[in-house]
């Protein structure tokens, strides 16, 4: 990795963790992901992570659920489509990409919270994408699967009962990085234009050499060792080179003009803090719109580990307000200019 002159001084102390979050984190396993333990950790995660069936996701008829198979580069990608039952008219769509460092997670396990916290109160549809994981599928496989699903959903908006002019791409952690990459890719290919991009602690920079990545080494729930393992799994031989595509690592992009408005959040005590703040700043410098929240004392995934903490509730409220605001605005006024 290239050296960073501002890190030549002794390691800086990490920002303090919020007290409520700290209490929750004391119960968590602190072993990072490494190339040596990756397969075993993936197998354990797949066995332990909940993957609710459609009948359970329907929640006694509160939601309409469907699994869709969409062609993508010679193989299919699964889209899990959901919407509040009995709500008429074309609905706005949250096109959601799950987290898990590109090496874990699935499209089903994230839906109960998304449906409860966003789909019901905002009356929006959700499509969650089962993109392929690394290292079994390396870049560009995951982002191409997301792009295929996004283009297909926009083209089939009428039969899905969604408003193609009000689609927000969204994701958390690795999914946030994929959502940012998807906004770049659809801009550059002239694809459908998202109304906005909701980026929750997005994983954006494969170089893994910011101040915060060093500050939080061995401390954050996702530290620079786990991060390096995940990027190496995704990029293979390209890892550590200058040839990494911005569609893999959006922090590599040199042109952030013409992108949809972004909501970016991150914790002050997490590995991704500096790369996410830098991305928001780069969007502003390119003439774009971005709302940035740096939650004090928050680690990576804080609202998952401690959903009842005051900080987690504040973060959920802020995301919901941004979504309500952008969905209520005219799609024409939000359409970015190149």
CSV table of C-alpha atoms in Angstrom, one decimal, residues 81-231:
chain,number,residue,atom,x,y,z
A,81,UNK,CA,-39.5,-7.4,-4.3
A,82,UNK,CA,-41.7,-6.1,-1.5
A,83,UNK,CA,-44.4,-3.5,-1.0
A,84,UNK,CA,-47.0,-2.6,1.7
A,85,UNK,CA,-50.2,-4.5,0.9
A,86,UNK,CA,-53.2,-2.5,-0.2
A,87,UNK,CA,-51.4,0.7,-1.1
A,88,UNK,CA,-52.5,1.8,-4.5
A,89,UNK,CA,-50.8,3.8,-7.2
A,90,UNK,CA,-47.2,3.6,-8.4
A,91,UNK,CA,-44.9,3.6,-5.4
A,92,UNK,CA,-41.4,5.1,-5.0
A,93,UNK,CA,-38.8,2.4,-4.9
A,94,UNK,CA,-35.8,1.8,-2.6
A,95,UNK,CA,-33.4,-0.3,-4.6
A,96,UNK,CA,-31.4,-1.8,-1.8
A,97,UNK,CA,-28.0,-3.5,-1.7
A,98,UNK,CA,-27.1,-5.4,1.5
A,99,UNK,CA,-24.0,-5.1,3.5
A,100,UNK,CA,-21.4,-7.7,4.5
A,101,UNK,CA,-18.1,-6.5,3.1
A,102,UNK,CA,-18.8,-8.0,-0.3
A,103,UNK,CA,-18.1,-11.4,1.3
A,104,UNK,CA,-21.3,-12.0,3.4
A,105,UNK,CA,-25.0,-11.3,3.7
A,106,UNK,CA,-28.1,-11.9,1.6
A,107,UNK,CA,-31.0,-10.1,0.2
A,108,UNK,CA,-33.6,-11.6,2.5
A,109,UNK,CA,-32.1,-10.9,6.0
A,110,UNK,CA,-32.2,-7.1,5.6
A,111,UNK,CA,-35.9,-6.9,4.7
A,112,UNK,CA,-37.7,-7.1,8.0
A,113,UNK,CA,-36.1,-3.9,9.3
A,114,UNK,CA,-36.3,-2.1,5.9
A,115,UNK,CA,-40.0,-3.0,5.6
A,116,UNK,CA,-40.8,-2.0,9.2
A,117,UNK,CA,-38.7,1.2,9.4
A,118,UNK,CA,-39.1,2.6,5.8
A,119,UNK,CA,-41.5,0.8,3.6
A,120,UNK,CA,-44.5,1.1,5.9
A,121,UNK,CA,-44.1,4.7,7.2
A,122,UNK,CA,-43.1,6.1,3.8
A,123,UNK,CA,-45.3,3.8,1.6
A,124,UNK,CA,-42.5,2.8,-0.7
A,125,UNK,CA,-41.6,-0.4,-2.4
A,126,UNK,CA,-38.3,-2.2,-1.8
A,127,UNK,CA,-36.2,-4.4,-4.1
A,128,UNK,CA,-33.3,-6.2,-2.3
A,129,UNK,CA,-30.7,-7.6,-4.6
A,130,UNK,CA,-29.0,-11.0,-4.1
A,131,UNK,CA,-25.8,-10.0,-5.8
A,132,UNK,CA,-22.9,-12.6,-6.0
A,133,UNK,CA,-20.3,-12.6,-3.2
A,134,UNK,CA,-16.5,-12.5,-3.4
A,135,UNK,CA,-14.1,-14.3,-3.8
A,136,UNK,CA,-16.3,-16.7,-5.6
A,137,UNK,CA,-17.3,-13.8,-7.9
A,138,UNK,CA,-14.8,-11.0,-8.3
A,139,UNK,CA,-15.3,-7.5,-9.6
A,140,UNK,CA,-17.1,-6.6,-11.9
A,141,UNK,CA,-19.6,-9.5,-11.2
A,142,UNK,CA,-21.4,-7.9,-8.2
A,143,UNK,CA,-21.8,-4.4,-9.6
A,144,UNK,CA,-22.9,-5.8,-13.0
A,145,UNK,CA,-25.6,-7.9,-11.2
A,146,UNK,CA,-26.8,-4.8,-9.4
A,147,UNK,CA,-26.8,-2.8,-12.6
A,148,UNK,CA,-28.8,-5.5,-14.5
A,149,UNK,CA,-31.4,-5.6,-11.7
A,150,UNK,CA,-31.7,-1.8,-11.6
A,151,UNK,CA,-32.1,-1.4,-15.3
A,152,UNK,CA,-34.7,-4.3,-15.4
A,153,UNK,CA,-36.7,-2.8,-12.5
A,154,UNK,CA,-36.8,0.6,-14.1
A,155,UNK,CA,-37.9,-0.9,-17.5
A,156,UNK,CA,-40.6,-3.0,-15.8
A,157,UNK,CA,-41.9,-0.2,-13.5
A,158,UNK,CA,-45.5,-0.3,-14.6
A,159,UNK,CA,-45.9,-4.0,-14.0
A,160,UNK,CA,-44.1,-3.7,-10.6
A,161,UNK,CA,-46.3,-0.9,-9.6
A,162,UNK,CA,-43.4,1.5,-9.0
A,163,UNK,CA,-42.6,5.1,-10.2
A,164,UNK,CA,-39.5,4.9,-12.4
A,165,UNK,CA,-38.8,8.6,-11.7
A,166,UNK,CA,-38.6,8.0,-8.0
A,167,UNK,CA,-36.1,5.2,-7.4
A,168,UNK,CA,-33.5,5.7,-4.7
A,169,UNK,CA,-30.4,3.4,-4.8
A,170,UNK,CA,-29.4,2.5,-1.2
A,171,UNK,CA,-27.1,0.3,0.7
A,172,UNK,CA,-25.1,-0.2,3.9
A,173,UNK,CA,-21.4,-0.8,4.2
A,174,UNK,CA,-20.5,-2.9,1.1
A,175,UNK,CA,-24.0,-2.2,-0.2
A,176,UNK,CA,-23.4,1.5,0.3
A,177,UNK,CA,-20.3,1.2,-1.9
A,178,UNK,CA,-22.2,-0.7,-4.5
A,179,UNK,CA,-25.0,1.9,-4.5
A,180,UNK,CA,-22.4,4.7,-5.0
A,181,UNK,CA,-20.8,2.6,-7.8
A,182,UNK,CA,-24.3,2.0,-9.3
A,183,UNK,CA,-25.0,5.7,-9.5
A,184,UNK,CA,-21.6,6.2,-11.3
A,185,UNK,CA,-22.2,3.3,-13.7
A,186,UNK,CA,-25.8,4.3,-14.7
A,187,UNK,CA,-24.6,7.9,-15.3
A,188,UNK,CA,-21.7,6.7,-17.5
A,189,UNK,CA,-23.8,4.2,-19.4
A,190,UNK,CA,-26.8,6.6,-19.8
A,191,UNK,CA,-29.0,4.3,-17.9
A,192,UNK,CA,-32.0,5.1,-15.7
A,193,UNK,CA,-31.4,8.1,-13.4
A,194,UNK,CA,-31.8,7.4,-9.7
A,195,UNK,CA,-33.6,10.1,-7.7
A,196,UNK,CA,-31.1,9.8,-4.9
A,197,UNK,CA,-28.5,7.6,-3.3
A,198,UNK,CA,-28.7,6.6,0.4
A,199,UNK,CA,-25.2,5.6,1.5
A,200,UNK,CA,-24.9,4.2,5.0
A,201,UNK,CA,-21.3,3.8,6.2
A,202,UNK,CA,-20.4,3.0,2.6
A,203,UNK,CA,-17.3,0.9,1.8
A,204,UNK,CA,-15.6,3.1,-0.9
A,205,UNK,CA,-11.8,3.0,-0.9
A,206,UNK,CA,-9.8,-0.1,-1.5
A,207,UNK,CA,-6.6,1.7,-0.5
A,208,UNK,CA,-7.5,1.3,3.2
A,209,UNK,CA,-4.9,3.9,4.3
A,210,UNK,CA,-6.8,6.8,5.8
A,211,UNK,CA,-6.2,8.2,9.3
A,212,UNK,CA,-9.4,6.6,10.6
A,213,UNK,CA,-8.5,3.2,9.2
A,214,UNK,CA,-5.3,3.3,11.2
A,215,UNK,CA,-7.0,4.9,14.3
A,216,UNK,CA,-9.6,2.1,14.5
A,217,UNK,CA,-7.3,-0.8,13.7
A,218,UNK,CA,-8.1,-3.6,16.1
A,219,UNK,CA,-11.0,-1.6,17.6
A,220,UNK,CA,-13.8,-1.1,15.1
A,221,UNK,CA,-16.3,-3.9,14.5
A,222,UNK,CA,-14.9,-3.8,10.9
A,223,UNK,CA,-11.3,-2.8,11.0
A,224,UNK,CA,-8.6,-2.4,8.4
A,225,UNK,CA,-7.6,-6.1,8.6
A,226,UNK,CA,-11.1,-7.2,7.8
A,227,UNK,CA,-11.4,-4.5,5.2
A,228,UNK,CA,-8.1,-5.5,3.4
A,229,UNK,CA,-9.3,-9.1,3.4
A,230,UNK,CA,-12.6,-8.2,1.8
A,231,UNK,CA,-11.1,-5.9,-0.9
